[in-house]
Amino acid sequence: MTAGRIRFTDREPAPTDILDEVLKGLRSPKKRLPPKLFYDKRGSELFEAICETPEYYPTRTETGILHDSAAAIAETIGQNCVLIEPGSGNSQKVQILLETLRPAVYMPIDISKDHLKRSVEALGTAYQWLHVHAVCMDYTAGFESFEAAPVSIGSKKVVFFPGSTIGNFEPRDALAFLRMVARLVGRDGGLLIGVDLKKDPAVLHRAYNDAQGLTREFNLNVLHRLNAELDADFDPNRFYHYAFYNAGESRIEMHLISRCAQNVRLAGEILSFAEGESVHTENSYKYTVHEFQTLARTAGFQVQGCWLDDRNLFSIHYFDV
Ligand code: AVJ
C-alpha cells in the first residue's frame, strides 16, 4: 500500500538476519544476546503480561503520567505533528495522547509484524481522522531506510519513545540514538521520551522478578525462539533466569545462567556453556532526571518539559532540537 489514510511498509528482517548477531554474541567470552530478540509473538505477549503484574510499576506509572499530563504535553508539543514511534508494540500508550495531541500522521515502527498489523487496523478503525503510516523494521539498525511522511500533511516531526526502552541502550549508545533522533526530526522537531528513574533497588528487583514468573518466561523465551528460528537445540530447563540491580552501573541486568556444563547446537555450530556461565540478555539503565537531561543536551536537544508521578518512579521528558 502506498497511498491512503492507512499505509503499511514491510521491511521485516528475515529470520536469518539475526543469525550473525546471535553467533557473535554467543561466541564471545562474555556471552550475550540483544534484547530485541525478546519480541517475537510469544515474547511480545509475555511482555504485555509483565506490564500487568503488580510488581512491574513502569507501564502503569507512565500511563498515569500520560493521563494526568496529556493536556500539558499536547500544549508543549502543539497539534498537527508527524508522530513517529519506534518500537510501538501494541500502540497502547500513544492512544492516551491522540485525542488531545491530534497529530496529522502517526507512524508506528515495530519489528514484530503481526503485532504491528493488528494495532494499525485497530487504530485506523478507532480514530477515523488519523493517518497511520506503519513501518515494520528493526529501528536499532538506524533510520536510514525510514522515510517520514511528506511534510505537506504535517510539519513538525516528533518521536515518541515511551516505556524507558532507552534504558536498553548502553549510555554511549543511548547518546548515539538520541543524536540519530535529533537528526531524524530536524529543526523544530521534538522527542517525547519515557525514562525510568533510579529508586530503591528492592523495588527494582521485584519489578524484574515478578511472583508469577512472567519475566522468567520472557527471558527464557529467547532460547525457544533460537530453537525455532535458528535450528538450535537449547533445553530451556537447563538455564535459569537471573535479574538484579547493578548499582555501580545504574542498571538492571538480566541473564540466563547455565545450570550445568553443556553443549548446544546452533545453525550447525557447537556452543559450549560451563556450569554457572551467563548469557547476558538485557540491561535496563535507570537515570535521575538531571542525568537524562544532561544526556539529551549533549545529543543536541533542549529541555522543554518534564512530567513525573507523585512517587518519582518514572519520568516523561519533552525535548526539542
Ligand atoms: C521494554 C526495555 C523498558 O527494561 O523494563 C521488562 C523490558 N525486561 N522486564 C524494561 C523488560 C524485563 C523493559 N523495556
XYZ file of N, CA and C in Angstrom, residues 51-230:
540
model
N 3.663 -6.243 31.990
C 3.207 -4.862 32.239
C 1.967 -4.820 33.139
N 1.245 -5.942 33.217
C 0.043 -6.008 34.051
C 0.351 -6.497 35.467
N 1.557 -6.982 35.698
C 1.846 -7.531 37.034
C 1.919 -6.397 38.057
N 1.586 -6.708 39.329
C 1.663 -5.663 40.355
C 3.082 -5.143 40.555
N 4.090 -5.996 40.310
C 5.472 -5.579 40.579
C 6.038 -4.644 39.510
N 5.586 -4.818 38.274
C 6.177 -4.035 37.180
C 5.486 -2.669 37.105
N 6.030 -1.720 37.859
C 5.430 -0.388 38.010
C 5.594 0.524 36.771
N 6.627 0.332 35.889
C 6.862 1.367 34.866
C 5.659 1.653 33.962
N 5.033 0.609 33.442
C 3.952 0.822 32.479
C 2.793 1.588 33.097
N 2.352 1.103 34.263
C 1.196 1.734 34.903
C 1.538 3.159 35.328
N 2.765 3.369 35.785
C 3.155 4.712 36.235
C 3.231 5.671 35.051
N 3.851 5.210 33.968
C 3.973 6.072 32.795
C 2.596 6.392 32.206
N 1.740 5.380 32.168
C 0.384 5.577 31.666
C -0.350 6.619 32.516
N -0.157 6.545 33.829
C -0.755 7.520 34.745
C -0.275 8.933 34.458
N 1.040 9.069 34.233
C 1.594 10.401 33.940
C 0.994 10.923 32.631
N 0.909 10.040 31.621
C 0.357 10.473 30.331
C -1.092 10.946 30.486
N -1.868 10.201 31.284
C -3.259 10.597 31.528
C -3.320 11.954 32.221
N -2.559 12.079 33.299
C -2.608 13.305 34.111
C -2.077 14.513 33.358
N -1.116 14.279 32.466
C -0.430 15.421 31.853
C -0.689 15.545 30.357
N -1.673 14.810 29.838
C -1.910 14.834 28.386
C -2.099 16.257 27.861
N -2.871 17.052 28.586
C -3.137 18.422 28.120
C -1.858 19.247 28.102
N -1.090 19.138 29.185
C 0.158 19.912 29.279
C 1.149 19.465 28.209
N 1.220 18.158 27.977
C 2.144 17.621 26.966
C 1.735 18.122 25.572
N 0.434 18.021 25.274
C -0.061 18.457 23.965
C 0.186 19.949 23.766
N -0.001 20.691 24.836
C 0.248 22.136 24.809
C 1.707 22.426 24.451
N 2.601 21.667 25.048
C 4.035 21.877 24.835
C 4.436 21.501 23.402
N 3.851 20.402 22.898
C 4.249 19.926 21.568
C 3.529 20.696 20.456
N 2.243 20.933 20.647
C 1.447 21.588 19.610
C 0.823 20.557 18.676
N -0.309 20.909 18.063
C -1.039 19.944 17.231
C -0.431 19.794 15.838
N -0.928 18.764 15.140
C -0.583 18.562 13.724
C 0.820 18.065 13.433
N 1.466 17.470 14.393
C 2.821 16.977 14.135
C 2.767 15.627 13.402
N 3.911 15.212 12.886
C 4.095 13.844 12.410
C 4.690 13.081 13.585
N 3.903 12.176 14.142
C 4.311 11.495 15.375
C 4.879 10.116 15.035
N 6.160 9.935 15.312
C 6.870 8.704 14.945
C 7.176 7.909 16.210
N 6.745 6.652 16.234
C 7.011 5.852 17.441
C 7.816 4.592 17.136
N 9.136 4.616 17.419
C 9.941 3.405 17.216
C 9.628 2.379 18.296
N 9.382 1.145 17.917
C 9.061 0.094 18.885
C 7.676 0.262 19.460
N 6.708 0.524 18.576
C 5.358 0.898 19.014
C 4.580 -0.246 19.670
N 4.976 -1.493 19.427
C 4.280 -2.629 20.061
C 2.795 -2.607 19.766
N 1.975 -2.573 20.815
C 0.523 -2.565 20.590
C -0.049 -1.140 20.515
N 0.822 -0.148 20.495
C 0.397 1.266 20.368
C -0.639 1.669 21.427
N -0.511 1.140 22.617
C -1.494 1.448 23.648
C -1.279 2.842 24.239
N -0.016 3.167 24.519
C 0.257 4.425 25.220
C -0.068 5.653 24.381
N 0.219 5.561 23.087
C 0.005 6.723 22.233
C -1.472 7.124 22.222
N -2.341 6.134 22.447
C -3.777 6.408 22.383
C -4.235 7.374 23.475
N -3.469 7.427 24.558
C -3.803 8.362 25.638
C -3.640 9.797 25.132
N -2.737 9.971 24.166
C -2.405 11.319 23.693
C -3.149 11.741 22.434
N -3.614 10.754 21.650
C -4.096 11.066 20.301
C -5.172 12.157 20.244
N -6.181 12.034 21.109
C -7.294 12.996 21.024
C -6.874 14.424 21.377
N -5.951 14.549 22.339
C -5.512 15.903 22.706
C -4.393 16.406 21.803
N -3.499 15.506 21.398
C -2.351 15.936 20.587
C -2.720 16.128 19.120
N -3.683 15.342 18.659
C -4.159 15.451 17.273
C -3.032 15.539 16.244
N -2.177 14.499 16.190
C -1.131 14.523 15.165
C -1.748 14.378 13.774
N -1.070 14.922 12.768
C -1.545 14.773 11.394
C -1.349 13.335 10.935
N -0.226 12.767 11.319
C 0.103 11.392 10.944
C 0.745 10.701 12.135
N 0.396 9.448 12.313
C 1.068 8.634 13.325
C 1.842 7.548 12.592
N 3.144 7.442 12.885
C 3.988 6.455 12.213
C 4.571 5.452 13.207
N 3.868 4.349 13.432
C 4.413 3.322 14.314
C 5.462 2.490 13.581
N 6.545 2.177 14.267
C 7.611 1.347 13.700
C 7.801 0.169 14.636
N 7.721 -1.043 14.131
C 7.960 -2.186 15.012
C 8.541 -3.359 14.253
N 9.300 -4.177 14.985
C 9.981 -5.323 14.399
C 9.043 -6.535 14.296
N 7.956 -6.499 15.113
C 7.026 -7.637 15.177
C 5.829 -7.377 14.265
N 5.828 -8.031 13.097
C 4.886 -7.683 12.035
C 3.417 -7.928 12.384
N 3.113 -9.089 12.935
C 1.711 -9.415 13.261
C 1.141 -8.401 14.233
N 1.973 -8.117 15.236
C 1.607 -7.152 16.257
C 1.282 -5.796 15.664
N 2.187 -5.353 14.794
C 2.057 -4.037 14.164
C 0.816 -4.000 13.273
N 0.623 -5.058 12.484
C -0.538 -5.137 11.599
C -1.834 -4.982 12.378
N -1.931 -5.731 13.471
C -3.149 -5.706 14.279
C -3.397 -4.335 14.883
N -2.348 -3.700 15.404
C -2.585 -2.398 16.046
C -2.923 -1.321 15.023
N -2.329 -1.423 13.834
C -2.634 -0.446 12.793
C -4.111 -0.515 12.395
N -4.599 -1.754 12.256
C -6.014 -1.923 11.905
C -6.918 -1.350 12.985
N -6.587 -1.655 14.243
C -7.406 -1.177 15.369
C -7.398 0.355 15.435
N -6.215 0.953 15.230
C -6.102 2.417 15.302
C -6.893 3.091 14.181
N -6.771 2.504 12.980
C -7.469 3.058 11.826
C -8.969 3.087 12.035
N -9.468 2.068 12.711
C -10.904 1.990 12.974
C -11.311 2.946 14.102
N -10.522 2.968 15.150
C -10.887 3.761 16.338
C -10.739 5.265 16.108
N -9.780 5.659 15.247
C -9.536 7.091 15.018
C -9.685 7.373 13.524
N -10.917 7.641 13.134
C -11.229 7.810 11.716
C -10.525 9.008 11.081
N -10.148 9.969 11.903
C -9.492 11.183 11.392
C -7.981 11.009 11.220
N -7.444 9.911 11.766
C -5.984 9.772 11.869
C -5.361 9.056 10.666
N -4.288 9.609 10.135
C -3.481 8.906 9.128
C -2.470 8.032 9.860
N -2.400 6.764 9.485
C -1.454 5.849 10.125
C -0.530 5.282 9.050
N 0.748 5.602 9.136
C 1.735 5.066 8.195
C 2.693 4.184 8.983
N 2.480 2.883 8.913
C 3.267 1.957 9.726
C 4.454 1.407 8.943
N 5.552 1.172 9.645
C 6.718 0.560 9.024
C 7.195 -0.598 9.891
N 7.231 -1.783 9.307
C 7.792 -2.930 10.019
C 9.281 -2.979 9.716
N 10.094 -2.680 10.728
C 11.552 -2.739 10.534
C 12.279 -2.762 11.874
N 13.571 -3.038 11.821
C 14.418 -3.039 13.007
C 15.043 -1.652 13.125
N 14.478 -0.810 13.978
C 14.981 0.571 14.041
C 16.352 0.655 14.710
N 16.765 -0.414 15.423
C 18.082 -0.340 16.070
C 19.199 -0.313 15.020
N 18.860 -0.699 13.788
C 19.849 -0.645 12.704
C 19.977 0.782 12.143
N 19.176 1.712 12.632
C 19.226 3.098 12.164
C 17.991 3.449 11.366
N 17.782 4.735 11.150
C 16.580 5.193 10.455
C 16.839 5.478 8.972
N 18.007 5.024 8.471
C 18.352 5.343 7.075
C 17.260 4.909 6.099
N 16.737 3.707 6.324
C 15.750 3.197 5.374
C 14.348 3.703 5.689
N 14.258 4.585 6.671
C 12.955 5.067 7.106
C 12.667 6.419 6.465
N 11.503 6.501 5.836
C 11.148 7.756 5.202
C 9.939 8.324 5.912
N 10.102 9.457 6.557
C 8.972 10.050 7.276
C 7.951 10.575 6.272
N 6.716 10.693 6.748
C 5.636 11.161 5.882
C 5.988 12.522 5.274
N 5.491 12.801 4.073
C 5.775 14.094 3.451
C 5.331 15.246 4.341
N 6.130 16.291 4.386
C 5.849 17.409 5.289
C 4.524 18.095 4.993
N 3.977 17.861 3.801
C 2.730 18.531 3.447
C 1.580 18.144 4.379
N 1.606 16.913 4.922
C 0.492 16.532 5.788
C 0.774 16.790 7.260
N 1.845 17.406 7.560
C 2.147 17.726 8.948
C 3.533 18.285 8.941
N 3.790 19.276 9.754
C 5.092 19.907 9.610
C 6.100 19.293 10.546
N 5.874 19.506 11.820
C 6.957 19.162 12.722
C 6.975 17.684 13.080
N 8.148 17.108 13.053
C 8.287 15.690 13.379
C 8.608 15.525 14.867
N 7.870 14.614 15.493
C 8.103 14.332 16.905
C 8.248 12.827 17.081
N 9.322 12.419 17.723
C 9.487 10.999 18.042
C 8.927 10.745 19.435
N 8.103 9.708 19.540
C 7.539 9.274 20.821
C 8.251 7.980 21.179
N 8.959 7.980 22.314
C 9.759 6.797 22.690
C 9.506 6.475 24.160
N 8.322 5.902 24.435
C 7.940 5.672 25.830
C 8.522 4.372 26.383
N 8.165 4.060 27.619
C 8.445 2.739 28.172
C 9.837 2.562 28.732
N 10.663 3.604 28.671
C 12.064 3.502 29.072
C 12.820 2.476 28.242
N 12.420 2.336 26.996
C 13.169 1.479 26.078
C 14.603 1.997 25.941
N 14.782 3.300 26.090
C 16.122 3.901 26.030
C 17.052 3.243 27.050
N 16.461 2.696 28.136
C 17.247 2.017 29.161
C 17.961 0.771 28.664
N 17.515 0.227 27.535
C 18.172 -0.943 26.949
C 19.526 -0.613 26.322
N 19.740 0.669 26.035
C 20.987 1.069 25.378
C 22.078 1.343 26.414
N 23.310 0.987 26.093
C 24.445 1.456 26.873
C 24.422 2.976 26.801
N 24.844 3.675 27.886
C 24.780 5.144 27.836
C 25.373 5.762 26.558
N 26.468 5.228 26.068
C 27.038 5.833 24.847
C 26.187 5.536 23.614
N 25.543 4.367 23.615
C 24.627 4.049 22.515
C 23.340 4.863 22.636
N 22.934 5.130 23.889
C 21.762 5.985 24.112
C 22.034 7.376 23.540
N 23.248 7.865 23.777
C 23.631 9.171 23.236
C 23.602 9.152 21.705
N 24.141 8.100 21.129
C 24.144 7.973 19.664
C 22.713 7.895 19.139
N 21.850 7.163 19.857
C 20.448 7.044 19.439
C 19.763 8.411 19.505
N 19.988 9.138 20.599
C 19.367 10.462 20.743
C 19.846 11.399 19.631
N 21.117 11.294 19.283
C 21.646 12.124 18.176
C 20.963 11.763 16.861
N 20.750 10.459 16.677
C 20.096 9.974 15.459
C 18.650 10.484 15.401
N 17.980 10.505 16.564
C 16.606 11.014 16.626
C 16.602 12.515 16.319
N 17.573 13.241 16.880
C 17.653 14.687 16.638
C 17.812 14.950 15.139
N 18.617 14.134 14.483
C 18.831 14.283 13.043
C 17.549 13.943 12.282
N 16.864 12.881 12.733
C 15.631 12.449 12.067
C 14.543 13.526 12.139
N 14.347 14.123 13.310
C 13.259 15.099 13.452
C 13.652 16.485 12.936
N 14.940 16.761 12.963
C 15.442 18.020 12.413
C 15.034 19.255 13.202
N 15.316 20.420 12.649
C 14.963 21.702 13.276
C 13.486 21.748 13.606
N 13.136 22.267 14.785
C 11.761 22.352 15.333
C 11.155 21.007 15.644
N 11.879 19.916 15.378
C 11.380 18.590 15.736
C 11.517 18.367 17.230
N 10.911 17.299 17.718
C 10.967 17.042 19.158
C 11.037 15.574 19.504
N 11.245 15.335 20.782
C 11.303 13.967 21.319
C 10.539 13.910 22.633
N 9.511 13.056 22.671
C 8.762 12.799 23.902
C 9.177 11.410 24.363
N 9.868 11.344 25.500
C 10.503 10.082 25.876
C 10.251 9.729 27.343
N 9.943 8.456 27.579
C 9.726 7.962 28.935
C 10.991 7.313 29.470
N 11.403 7.702 30.675
C 12.655 7.215 31.248
C 12.432 6.756 32.691
N 12.790 5.525 32.968
C 12.640 5.000 34.325
C 13.696 5.635 35.228
N 13.295 5.918 36.468
C 14.173 6.648 37.386
C 14.872 5.719 38.385
N 15.999 6.188 38.889
C 16.693 5.493 39.976
C 15.798 5.480 41.203
N 15.850 4.370 41.930
C 14.987 4.239 43.111
C 15.506 3.126 43.990
N 14.801 2.847 45.071
C 15.137 1.753 45.976
C 15.369 0.463 45.175
N 16.570 -0.100 45.243
C 16.864 -1.323 44.486
C 15.881 -2.464 44.756
N 15.274 -2.491 45.941
C 14.321 -3.562 46.246
C 13.096 -3.471 45.337
N 12.677 -2.237 45.044
C 11.536 -2.027 44.139
C 11.914 -2.482 42.731
N 13.132 -2.158 42.326
C 13.619 -2.571 41.000
C 13.718 -4.089 40.920
N 14.254 -4.667 41.969
C 14.439 -6.120 41.976
C 13.100 -6.837 41.787
N 12.096 -6.393 42.517
C 10.778 -7.031 42.409
C 10.188 -6.890 41.006
N 10.437 -5.729 40.379
C 9.864 -5.471 39.054
C 10.405 -6.443 37.998
N 11.616 -6.971 38.223
C 12.232 -7.870 37.240
C 12.287 -9.313 37.741
N 11.590 -9.553 38.877
C 11.485 -10.903 39.427
C 10.061 -11.092 39.938
N 9.094 -10.943 39.036
C 7.696 -10.995 39.455
C 7.320 -12.379 39.970
N 6.377 -12.381 40.899
C 5.990 -13.610 41.593
C 5.391 -14.655 40.647
N 4.703 -14.182 39.592
C 4.109 -15.133 38.637
C 5.145 -15.807 37.742
N 6.348 -15.277 37.730
C 7.393 -15.858 36.886
C 7.289 -15.476 35.412
N 6.577 -14.394 35.130
C 6.425 -14.000 33.726
C 7.730 -13.438 33.147
N 8.490 -12.714 33.971
C 9.767 -12.172 33.492
C 10.743 -13.317 33.224
N 10.667 -14.325 34.070
C 11.469 -15.531 33.868
C 11.123 -16.171 32.510
N 9.828 -16.337 32.238
C 9.386 -16.915 30.967
C 9.834 -16.061 29.783
N 9.721 -14.765 29.964
C 10.095 -13.787 28.937
C 11.573 -13.938 28.594
N 12.398 -14.068 29.613
C 13.836 -14.213 29.420
C 14.134 -15.557 28.730
N 13.549 -16.629 29.242
C 13.800 -17.968 28.678
C 13.219 -18.131 27.278
N 12.213 -17.326 26.951
C 11.591 -17.421 25.620
C 12.605 -17.223 24.491
N 13.664 -16.461 24.797
C 14.706 -16.236 23.792
C 15.289 -17.567 23.309
N 15.456 -18.503 24.237
C 16.018 -19.809 23.863
C 15.042 -20.597 22.985
N 13.753 -20.536 23.338
C 12.730 -21.178 22.489
C 12.789 -20.595 21.080
N 12.959 -19.289 21.043
C 12.991 -18.613 19.755
C 14.193 -19.055 18.918
N 15.366 -19.151 19.554
C 16.560 -19.595 18.812
C 16.372 -21.023 18.317
N 15.712 -21.845 19.125
C 15.416 -23.215 18.679
C 14.538 -23.203 17.433
N 13.486 -22.381 17.469
C 12.515 -22.384 16.375
C 13.078 -21.727 15.117
N 13.808 -20.630 15.286
C 14.198 -19.846 14.106
C 15.604 -20.115 13.605
N 16.489 -20.572 14.495
C 17.869 -20.771 14.057
C 18.304 -22.227 14.222
